[in-house]
Short mmCIF file of C-alpha atoms in Angstrom, two decimals:
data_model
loop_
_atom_site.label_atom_id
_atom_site.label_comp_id
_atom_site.label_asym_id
_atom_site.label_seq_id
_atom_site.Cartn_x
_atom_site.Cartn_y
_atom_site.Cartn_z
CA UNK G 240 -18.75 16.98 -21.47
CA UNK G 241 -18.27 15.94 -17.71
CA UNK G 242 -15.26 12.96 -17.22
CA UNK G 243 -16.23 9.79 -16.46
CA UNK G 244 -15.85 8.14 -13.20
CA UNK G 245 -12.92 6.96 -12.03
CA UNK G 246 -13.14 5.46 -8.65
CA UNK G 247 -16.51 5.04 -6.26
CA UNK G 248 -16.22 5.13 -2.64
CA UNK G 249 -19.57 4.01 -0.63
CA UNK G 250 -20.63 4.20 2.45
CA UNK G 251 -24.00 2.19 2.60
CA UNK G 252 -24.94 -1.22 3.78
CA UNK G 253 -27.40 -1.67 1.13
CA UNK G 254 -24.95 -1.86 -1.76
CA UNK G 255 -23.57 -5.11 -0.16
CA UNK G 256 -26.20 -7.02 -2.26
CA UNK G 257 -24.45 -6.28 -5.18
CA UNK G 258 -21.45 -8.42 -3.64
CA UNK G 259 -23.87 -11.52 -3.22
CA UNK G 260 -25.23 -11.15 -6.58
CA UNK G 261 -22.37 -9.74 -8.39
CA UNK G 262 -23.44 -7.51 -11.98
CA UNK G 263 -20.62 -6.47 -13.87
CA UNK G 264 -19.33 -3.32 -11.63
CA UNK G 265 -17.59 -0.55 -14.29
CA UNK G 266 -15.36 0.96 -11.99
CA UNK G 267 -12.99 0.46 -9.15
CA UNK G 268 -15.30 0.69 -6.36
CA UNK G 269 -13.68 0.98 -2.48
CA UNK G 270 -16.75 0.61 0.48
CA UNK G 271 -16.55 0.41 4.68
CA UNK G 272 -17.12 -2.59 6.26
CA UNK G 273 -19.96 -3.72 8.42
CA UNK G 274 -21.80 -2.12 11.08
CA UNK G 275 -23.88 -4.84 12.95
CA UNK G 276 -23.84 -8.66 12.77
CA UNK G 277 -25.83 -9.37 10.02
CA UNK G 278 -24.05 -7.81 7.60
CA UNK G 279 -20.88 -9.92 8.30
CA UNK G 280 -21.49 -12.21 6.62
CA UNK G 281 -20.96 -10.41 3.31
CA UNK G 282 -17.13 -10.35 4.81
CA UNK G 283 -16.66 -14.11 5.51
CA UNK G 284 -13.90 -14.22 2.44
CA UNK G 285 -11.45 -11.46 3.59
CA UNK G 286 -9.76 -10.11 6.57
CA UNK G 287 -12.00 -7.74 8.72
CA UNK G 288 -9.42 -5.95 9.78
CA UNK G 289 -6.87 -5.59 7.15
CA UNK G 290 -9.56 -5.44 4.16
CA UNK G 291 -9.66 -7.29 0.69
CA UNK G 292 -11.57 -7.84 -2.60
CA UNK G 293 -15.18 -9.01 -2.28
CA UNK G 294 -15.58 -9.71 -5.74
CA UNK G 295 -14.65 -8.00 -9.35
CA UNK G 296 -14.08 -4.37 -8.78
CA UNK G 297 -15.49 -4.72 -5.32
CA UNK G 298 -12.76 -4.09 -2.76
CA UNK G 299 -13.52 -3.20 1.36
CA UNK G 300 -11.01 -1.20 2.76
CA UNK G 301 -10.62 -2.57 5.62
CA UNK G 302 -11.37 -1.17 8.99
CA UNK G 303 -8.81 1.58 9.37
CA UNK G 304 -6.21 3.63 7.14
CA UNK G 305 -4.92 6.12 4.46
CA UNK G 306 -5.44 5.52 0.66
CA UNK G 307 -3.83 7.47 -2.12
CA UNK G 308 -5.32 7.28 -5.31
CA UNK G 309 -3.63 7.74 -8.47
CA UNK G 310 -4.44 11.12 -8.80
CA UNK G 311 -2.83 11.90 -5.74
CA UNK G 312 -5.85 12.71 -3.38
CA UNK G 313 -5.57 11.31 0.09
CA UNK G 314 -8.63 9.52 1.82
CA UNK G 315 -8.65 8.23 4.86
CA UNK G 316 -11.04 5.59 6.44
CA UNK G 317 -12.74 3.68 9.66
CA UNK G 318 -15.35 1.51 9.52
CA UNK G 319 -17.79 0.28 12.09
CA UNK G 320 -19.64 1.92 15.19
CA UNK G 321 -17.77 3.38 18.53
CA UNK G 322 -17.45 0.66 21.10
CA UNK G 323 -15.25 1.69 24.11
CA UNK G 324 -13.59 -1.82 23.13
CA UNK G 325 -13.97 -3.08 19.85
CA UNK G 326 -15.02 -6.91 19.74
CA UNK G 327 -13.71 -9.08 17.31
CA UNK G 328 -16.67 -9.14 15.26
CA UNK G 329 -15.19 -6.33 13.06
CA UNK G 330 -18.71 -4.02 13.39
CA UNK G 331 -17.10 -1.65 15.77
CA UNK G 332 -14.04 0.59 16.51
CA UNK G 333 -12.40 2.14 19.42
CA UNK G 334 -10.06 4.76 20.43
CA UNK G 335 -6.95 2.55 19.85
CA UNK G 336 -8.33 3.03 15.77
CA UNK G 337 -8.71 6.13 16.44
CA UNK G 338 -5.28 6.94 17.68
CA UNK G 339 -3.64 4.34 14.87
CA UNK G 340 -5.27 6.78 11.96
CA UNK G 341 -3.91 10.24 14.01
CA UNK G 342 -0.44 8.53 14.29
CA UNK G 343 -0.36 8.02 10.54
CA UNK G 344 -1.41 11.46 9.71
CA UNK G 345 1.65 12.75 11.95
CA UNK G 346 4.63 11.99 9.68
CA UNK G 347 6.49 15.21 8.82
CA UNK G 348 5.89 14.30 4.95
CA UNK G 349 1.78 14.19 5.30
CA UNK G 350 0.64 17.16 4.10
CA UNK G 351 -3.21 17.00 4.75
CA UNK G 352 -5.75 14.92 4.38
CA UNK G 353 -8.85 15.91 1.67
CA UNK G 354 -11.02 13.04 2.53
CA UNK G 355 -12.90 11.45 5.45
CA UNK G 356 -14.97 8.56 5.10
CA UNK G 357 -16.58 6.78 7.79
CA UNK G 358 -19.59 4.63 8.94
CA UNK G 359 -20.65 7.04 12.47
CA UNK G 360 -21.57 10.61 11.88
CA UNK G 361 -19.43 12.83 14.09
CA UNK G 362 -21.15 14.30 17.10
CA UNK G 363 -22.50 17.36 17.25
CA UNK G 364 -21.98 17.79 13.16
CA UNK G 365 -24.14 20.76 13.07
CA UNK G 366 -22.03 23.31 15.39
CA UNK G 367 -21.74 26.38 13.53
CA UNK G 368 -23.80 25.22 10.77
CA UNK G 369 -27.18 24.67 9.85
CA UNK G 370 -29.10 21.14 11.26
CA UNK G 371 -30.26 18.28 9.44
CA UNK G 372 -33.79 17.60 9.01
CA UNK G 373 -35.15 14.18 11.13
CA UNK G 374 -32.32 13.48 13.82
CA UNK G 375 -30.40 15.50 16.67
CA UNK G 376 -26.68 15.72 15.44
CA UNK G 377 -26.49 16.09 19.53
CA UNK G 378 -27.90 12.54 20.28
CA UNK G 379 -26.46 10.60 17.62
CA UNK G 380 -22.78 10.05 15.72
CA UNK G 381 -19.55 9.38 17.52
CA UNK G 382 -17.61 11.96 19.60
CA UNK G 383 -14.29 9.82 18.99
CA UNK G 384 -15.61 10.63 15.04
CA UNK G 385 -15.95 14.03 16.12
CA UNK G 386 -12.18 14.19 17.58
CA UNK G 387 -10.94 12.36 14.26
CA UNK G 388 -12.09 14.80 12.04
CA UNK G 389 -11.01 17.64 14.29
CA UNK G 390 -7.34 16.31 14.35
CA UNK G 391 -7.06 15.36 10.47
CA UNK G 392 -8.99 18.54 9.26
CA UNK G 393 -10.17 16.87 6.08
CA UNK G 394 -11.46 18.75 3.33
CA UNK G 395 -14.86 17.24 2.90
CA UNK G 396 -16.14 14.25 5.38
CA UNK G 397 -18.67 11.70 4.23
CA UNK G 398 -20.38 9.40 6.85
CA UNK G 399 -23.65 7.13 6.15
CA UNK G 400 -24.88 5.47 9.55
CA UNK G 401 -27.67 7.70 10.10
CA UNK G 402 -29.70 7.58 6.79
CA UNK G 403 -30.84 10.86 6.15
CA UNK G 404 -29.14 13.18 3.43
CA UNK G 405 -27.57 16.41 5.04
CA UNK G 406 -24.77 18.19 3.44
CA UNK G 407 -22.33 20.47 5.86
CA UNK G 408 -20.19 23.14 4.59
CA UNK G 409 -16.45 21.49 3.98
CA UNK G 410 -13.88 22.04 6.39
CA UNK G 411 -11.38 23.50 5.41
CA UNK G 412 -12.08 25.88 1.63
CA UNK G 413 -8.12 25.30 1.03
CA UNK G 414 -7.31 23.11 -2.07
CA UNK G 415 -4.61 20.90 -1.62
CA UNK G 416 -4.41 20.89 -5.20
CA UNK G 417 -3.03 24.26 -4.78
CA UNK G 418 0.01 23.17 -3.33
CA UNK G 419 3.10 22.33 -4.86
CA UNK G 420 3.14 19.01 -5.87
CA UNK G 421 6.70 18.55 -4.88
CA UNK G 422 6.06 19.38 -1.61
CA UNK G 423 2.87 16.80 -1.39
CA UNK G 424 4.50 13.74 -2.30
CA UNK G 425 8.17 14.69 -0.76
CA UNK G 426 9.01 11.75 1.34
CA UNK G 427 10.66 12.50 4.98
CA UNK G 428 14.41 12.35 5.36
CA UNK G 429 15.42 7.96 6.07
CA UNK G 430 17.59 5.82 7.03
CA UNK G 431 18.60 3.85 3.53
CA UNK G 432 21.89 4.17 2.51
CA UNK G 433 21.36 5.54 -0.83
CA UNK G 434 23.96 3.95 -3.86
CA UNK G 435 23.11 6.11 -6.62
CA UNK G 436 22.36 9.60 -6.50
CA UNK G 437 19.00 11.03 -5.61
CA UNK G 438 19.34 14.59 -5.59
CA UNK G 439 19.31 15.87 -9.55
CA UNK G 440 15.79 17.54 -10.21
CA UNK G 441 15.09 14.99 -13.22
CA UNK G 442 15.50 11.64 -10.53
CA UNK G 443 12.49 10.21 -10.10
CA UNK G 444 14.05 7.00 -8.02
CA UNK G 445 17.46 5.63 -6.63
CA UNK G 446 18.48 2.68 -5.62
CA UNK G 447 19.80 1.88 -1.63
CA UNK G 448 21.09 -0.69 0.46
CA UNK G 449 18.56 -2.92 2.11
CA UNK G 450 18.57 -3.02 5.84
CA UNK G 451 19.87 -6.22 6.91
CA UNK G 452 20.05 -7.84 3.93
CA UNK G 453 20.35 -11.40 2.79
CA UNK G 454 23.49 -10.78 0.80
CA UNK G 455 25.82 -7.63 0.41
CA UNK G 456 24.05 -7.23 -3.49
CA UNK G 457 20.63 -7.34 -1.81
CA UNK G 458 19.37 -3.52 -2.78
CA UNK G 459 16.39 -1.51 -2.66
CA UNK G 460 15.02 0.42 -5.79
CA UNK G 461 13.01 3.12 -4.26
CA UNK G 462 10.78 6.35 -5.59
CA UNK G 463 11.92 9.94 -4.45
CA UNK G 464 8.28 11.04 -4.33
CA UNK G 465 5.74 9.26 -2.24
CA UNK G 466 4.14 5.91 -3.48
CA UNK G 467 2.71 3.69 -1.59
CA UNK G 468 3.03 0.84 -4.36
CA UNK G 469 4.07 0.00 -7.88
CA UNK G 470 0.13 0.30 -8.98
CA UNK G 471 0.20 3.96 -8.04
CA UNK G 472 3.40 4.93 -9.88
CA UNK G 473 3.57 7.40 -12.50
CA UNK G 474 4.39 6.92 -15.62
CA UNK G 475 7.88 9.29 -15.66
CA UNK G 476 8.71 7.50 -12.66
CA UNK G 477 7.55 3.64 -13.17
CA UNK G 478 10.22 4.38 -16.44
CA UNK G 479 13.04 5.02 -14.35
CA UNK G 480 12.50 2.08 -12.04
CA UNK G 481 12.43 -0.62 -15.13
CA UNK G 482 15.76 1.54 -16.01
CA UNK G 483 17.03 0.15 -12.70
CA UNK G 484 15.92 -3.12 -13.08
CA UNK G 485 17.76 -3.98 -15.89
CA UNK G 486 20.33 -2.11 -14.73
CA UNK G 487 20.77 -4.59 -12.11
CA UNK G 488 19.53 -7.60 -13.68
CA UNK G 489 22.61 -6.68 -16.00
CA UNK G 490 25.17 -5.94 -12.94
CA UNK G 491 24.11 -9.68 -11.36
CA UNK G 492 24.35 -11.56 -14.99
CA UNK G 493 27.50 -10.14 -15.29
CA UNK G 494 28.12 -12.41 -12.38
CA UNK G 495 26.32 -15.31 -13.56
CA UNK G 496 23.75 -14.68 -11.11
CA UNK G 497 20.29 -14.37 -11.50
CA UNK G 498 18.01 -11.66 -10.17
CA UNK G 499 14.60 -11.57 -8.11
CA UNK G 500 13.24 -8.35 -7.95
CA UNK G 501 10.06 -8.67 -5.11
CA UNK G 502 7.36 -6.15 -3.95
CA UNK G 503 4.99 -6.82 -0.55
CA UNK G 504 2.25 -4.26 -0.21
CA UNK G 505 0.87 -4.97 2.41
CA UNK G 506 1.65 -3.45 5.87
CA UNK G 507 3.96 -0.91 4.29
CA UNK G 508 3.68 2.65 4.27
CA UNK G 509 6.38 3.28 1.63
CA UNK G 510 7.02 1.06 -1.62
CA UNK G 511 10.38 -0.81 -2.08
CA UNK G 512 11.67 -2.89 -4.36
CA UNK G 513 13.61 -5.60 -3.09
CA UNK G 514 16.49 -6.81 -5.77
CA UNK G 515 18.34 -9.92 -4.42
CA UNK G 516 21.00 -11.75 -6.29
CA UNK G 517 20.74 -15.73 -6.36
CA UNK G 518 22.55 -18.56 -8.00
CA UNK G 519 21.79 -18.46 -11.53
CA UNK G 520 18.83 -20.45 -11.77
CA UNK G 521 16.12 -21.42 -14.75
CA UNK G 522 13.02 -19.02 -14.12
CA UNK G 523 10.71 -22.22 -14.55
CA UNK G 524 12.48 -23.54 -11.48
CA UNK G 525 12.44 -20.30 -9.79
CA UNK G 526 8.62 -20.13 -10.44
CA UNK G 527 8.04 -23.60 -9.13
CA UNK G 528 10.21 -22.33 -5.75
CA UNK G 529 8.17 -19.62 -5.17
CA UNK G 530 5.01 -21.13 -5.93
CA UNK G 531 5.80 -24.24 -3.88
CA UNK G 532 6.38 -21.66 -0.64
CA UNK G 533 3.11 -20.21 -1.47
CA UNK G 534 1.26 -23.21 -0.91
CA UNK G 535 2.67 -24.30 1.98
CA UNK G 536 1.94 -20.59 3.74
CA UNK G 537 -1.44 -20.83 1.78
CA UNK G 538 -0.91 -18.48 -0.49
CA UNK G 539 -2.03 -18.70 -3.99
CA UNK G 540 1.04 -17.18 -6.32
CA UNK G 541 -1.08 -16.83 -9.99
CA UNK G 542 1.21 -15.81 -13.54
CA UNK G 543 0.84 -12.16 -14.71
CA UNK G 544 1.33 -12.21 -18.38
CA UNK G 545 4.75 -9.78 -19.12
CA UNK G 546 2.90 -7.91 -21.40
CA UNK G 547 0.34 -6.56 -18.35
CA UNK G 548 0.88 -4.02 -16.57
CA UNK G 549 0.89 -4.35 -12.51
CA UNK G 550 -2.17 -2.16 -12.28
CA UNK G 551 -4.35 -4.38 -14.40
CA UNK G 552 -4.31 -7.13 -12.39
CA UNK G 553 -4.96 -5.34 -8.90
CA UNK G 554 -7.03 -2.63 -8.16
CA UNK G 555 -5.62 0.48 -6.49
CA UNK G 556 -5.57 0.18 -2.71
CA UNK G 557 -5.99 -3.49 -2.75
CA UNK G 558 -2.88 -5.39 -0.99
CA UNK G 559 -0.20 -7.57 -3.06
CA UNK G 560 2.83 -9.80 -3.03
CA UNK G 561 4.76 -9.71 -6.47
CA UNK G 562 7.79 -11.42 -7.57
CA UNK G 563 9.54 -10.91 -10.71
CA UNK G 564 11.83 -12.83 -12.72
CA UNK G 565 14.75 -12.18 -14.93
CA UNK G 566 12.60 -12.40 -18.21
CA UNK G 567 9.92 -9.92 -16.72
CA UNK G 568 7.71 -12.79 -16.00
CA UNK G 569 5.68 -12.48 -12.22
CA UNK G 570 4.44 -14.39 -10.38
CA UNK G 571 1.31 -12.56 -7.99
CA UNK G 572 -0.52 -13.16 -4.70
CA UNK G 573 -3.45 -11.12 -4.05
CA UNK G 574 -3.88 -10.88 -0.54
CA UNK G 575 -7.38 -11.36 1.25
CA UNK G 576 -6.74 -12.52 4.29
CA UNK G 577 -2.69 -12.17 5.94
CA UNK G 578 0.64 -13.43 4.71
CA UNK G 579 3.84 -13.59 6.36
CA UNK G 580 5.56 -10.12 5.78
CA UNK G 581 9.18 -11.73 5.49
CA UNK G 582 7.20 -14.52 2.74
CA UNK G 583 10.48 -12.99 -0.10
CA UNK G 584 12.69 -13.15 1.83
CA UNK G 585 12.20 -16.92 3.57
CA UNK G 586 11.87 -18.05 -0.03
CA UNK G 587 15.14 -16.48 -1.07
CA UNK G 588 16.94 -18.10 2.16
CA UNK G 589 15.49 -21.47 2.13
CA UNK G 590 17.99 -24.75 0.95
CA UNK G 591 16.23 -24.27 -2.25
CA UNK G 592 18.28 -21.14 -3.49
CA UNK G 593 20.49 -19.21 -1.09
CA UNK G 594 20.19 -21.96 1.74
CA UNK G 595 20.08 -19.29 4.63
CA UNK G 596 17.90 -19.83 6.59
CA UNK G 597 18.89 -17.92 9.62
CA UNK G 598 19.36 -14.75 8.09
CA UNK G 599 15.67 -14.57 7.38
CA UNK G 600 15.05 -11.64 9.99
CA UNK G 601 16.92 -8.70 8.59
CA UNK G 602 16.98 -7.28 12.16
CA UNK G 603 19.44 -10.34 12.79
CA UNK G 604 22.10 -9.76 9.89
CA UNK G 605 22.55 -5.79 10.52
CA UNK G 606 25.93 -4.52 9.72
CA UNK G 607 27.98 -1.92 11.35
CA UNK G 608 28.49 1.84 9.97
CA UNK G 609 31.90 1.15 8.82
CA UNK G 610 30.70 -2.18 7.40
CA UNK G 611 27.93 -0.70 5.54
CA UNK G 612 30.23 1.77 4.28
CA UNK G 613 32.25 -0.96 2.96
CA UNK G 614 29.34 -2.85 1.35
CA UNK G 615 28.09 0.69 -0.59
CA UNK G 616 31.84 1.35 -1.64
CA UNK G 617 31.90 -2.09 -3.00
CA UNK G 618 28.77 -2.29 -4.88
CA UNK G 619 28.99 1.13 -6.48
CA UNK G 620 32.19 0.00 -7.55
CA UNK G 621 30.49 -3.03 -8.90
CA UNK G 622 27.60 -1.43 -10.59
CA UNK G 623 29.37 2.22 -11.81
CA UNK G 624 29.44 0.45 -15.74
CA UNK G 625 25.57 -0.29 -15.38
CA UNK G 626 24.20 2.93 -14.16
CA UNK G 627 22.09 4.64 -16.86
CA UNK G 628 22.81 7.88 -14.68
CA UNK G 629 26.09 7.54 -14.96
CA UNK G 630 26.85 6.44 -19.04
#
């Protein structure tokens, strides 16, 4: 018996009637965005350029980038037609997009790439192959498509701007299945400080001094492996992360502090967990901070219920701002449109809790090696009789 689906990715304009006349869609389903005027209008509630949700299981990608999927295949994606400069109206691309998607493929850790979708057909598709039946691959597509796909290599390339069915031989006949897995979601040597150990074969996370952070306790709980966000965690490795949560939350209580653990995906390539220590404070009041902030940077900050999980309440890909408090209750912003990036951390440094406001940059409360040194001493010290690893 063949699986069911899991995910649908599509390419066509024709399914955007199904977004003005929603029917229950079963599955996650990821498309492009729009290719002439007309059909931008079926965009007017999200962000043309960073993507969004159109309606229940309906999400657009956006109009360039790199999604994982929980199975661990990468797919990478630009929307609209060539334009030597793309116009705002979010129906075209140009070779700046172009460029932006090669960048992201050049980090030491990315491995390959075993999907390409896009709205143009490359250029010249049929070189070395047979043609399609109907158009001249020679006439029509994109030759910056044509580069793309030449500089990612991706296994199999799907394109639908043309309208005729023609199916090439894939690129590339390597599996990336085939290669270690270790080696596909190993994530490139940084610059975190790290405070517990990450090296053991069993570690699955550690946790790591934020950056420029709001207090010396503010820390990072990271994954070894490459995630992009808490929705695409395994299940091994989502365990050991709510092993460092209330390993923390435990650490700050013992201070009488309370604990926000916050997550932004959106414009981030890697996931962190940001754990900051505040003044111990009712979670009802901390709820009503947070969603008081929200409102006045217009975003809508919506109770999860504790008992479900992250990845029931946003589909895979789609972008997110989630804040958790010390009795596992979150609060979350789905993100259509944009958001301020440092929205945790003005929260956290407004008169409200830590009433610090000026340290809401992180590039502007940096610490020197030997002070960072100090801090990591300090809290290891601190949090040595709450480390799981380490009992």
């Amino acid at each position: 018996m063949a699986e069911p689906l899991k995910i649908c990715f599509y390419v066509l304009g024709v399914f955007l009637e199904q977004v003005r006349n929603p029917k229950r869609i079963p599955i996650p389903t990821y498309i492009l965005g729009p290719t002439e005027k007309l059909e931008s209008s079926y965009f007017s509630e999200v962000s043309l350029e960073n993507g969004g949700e159109l309606c229940e299981n309906v999400t657009y990608l956006g109009r360039k980038g790199i999604l994982k999927t929980q199975s661990g295949v990468q797919i990478a994606y630009l929307s609209g037609v060539e334009k030597s400069e793309a116009p705002e109206d979010g129906c075209h691309f140009s070779q700046d997009d172009i460029l932006a998607l090669e960048s992201q493929c050049q980090d030491e850790s990315f491995k390959g790439l075993d999907i390409l979708i896009t709205s143009c057909w490359p250029r010249s598709v049929s070189q070395f192959a047979s043609r399609p039946d109907g158009i001249d691959p020679d006439r029509c597509g994109s030759s910056q498509i044509s580069r793309l796909a030449e500089q990612l290599k991706p296994r199999y390339h799907f394109a639908g701007h043309e309208g005729v069915h023609y199916e090439r031989a894939p690129y590339s006949i390597v599996p990336m299945a085939s290669m270690d897995e270790s080696e596909l979601v190993k994530q490139p040597p940084d610059a975190l400080t790290a405070i517990t150990q990450k090296g053991h074969e069993k570690d699955h996370s550690y946790v790591a001094l934020a950056k420029g952070g709001l207090v010396p306790d503010h820390v990072l709980i990271c994954p070894i492996g490459h995630f992009e966000s808490s929705v695409k965690l395994s299940e091994d490795v989502l365990m050991e992360i709510e092993k460092y949560k209330s390993a923390l939350r435990k650490c700050f209580h013992s201070e009488g502090k309370s604990c926000i653990i916050f997550e932004r995906n959106f414009y981030t390539q890697h996931l962190q967990l940001q754990a900051v220590p505040v003044p111990h404070t009712d979670v009802e009041e901390l709820k009503d901070i947070f969603i008081e902030h929200g409102e006045s940077s217009c975003l809508a900050l919506k109770e999860v219920a504790v008992n479900t999980e992250l990845k029931q309440a946003v589909p895979i890909g789609a972008p997110y701002f989630v804040v958790e408090f010390d009795n596992g209750e979150r609060l979350l912003h789905r993100v259509l449109h944009k958001m301020p990036l440092q929205f945790g951390r003005e929260v956290l440094a407004s008169p409200s809790l830590l009433n610090m406001v000026d340290r809401v940059d992180w590039k502007a409360c940096k610490v020197s090696v030997d002070d960072e040194k100090k801090i990591v001493a300090a809290f290891r010290k601190k949090f040595q009789p709450f480390d799981f690893n380490a009992i």
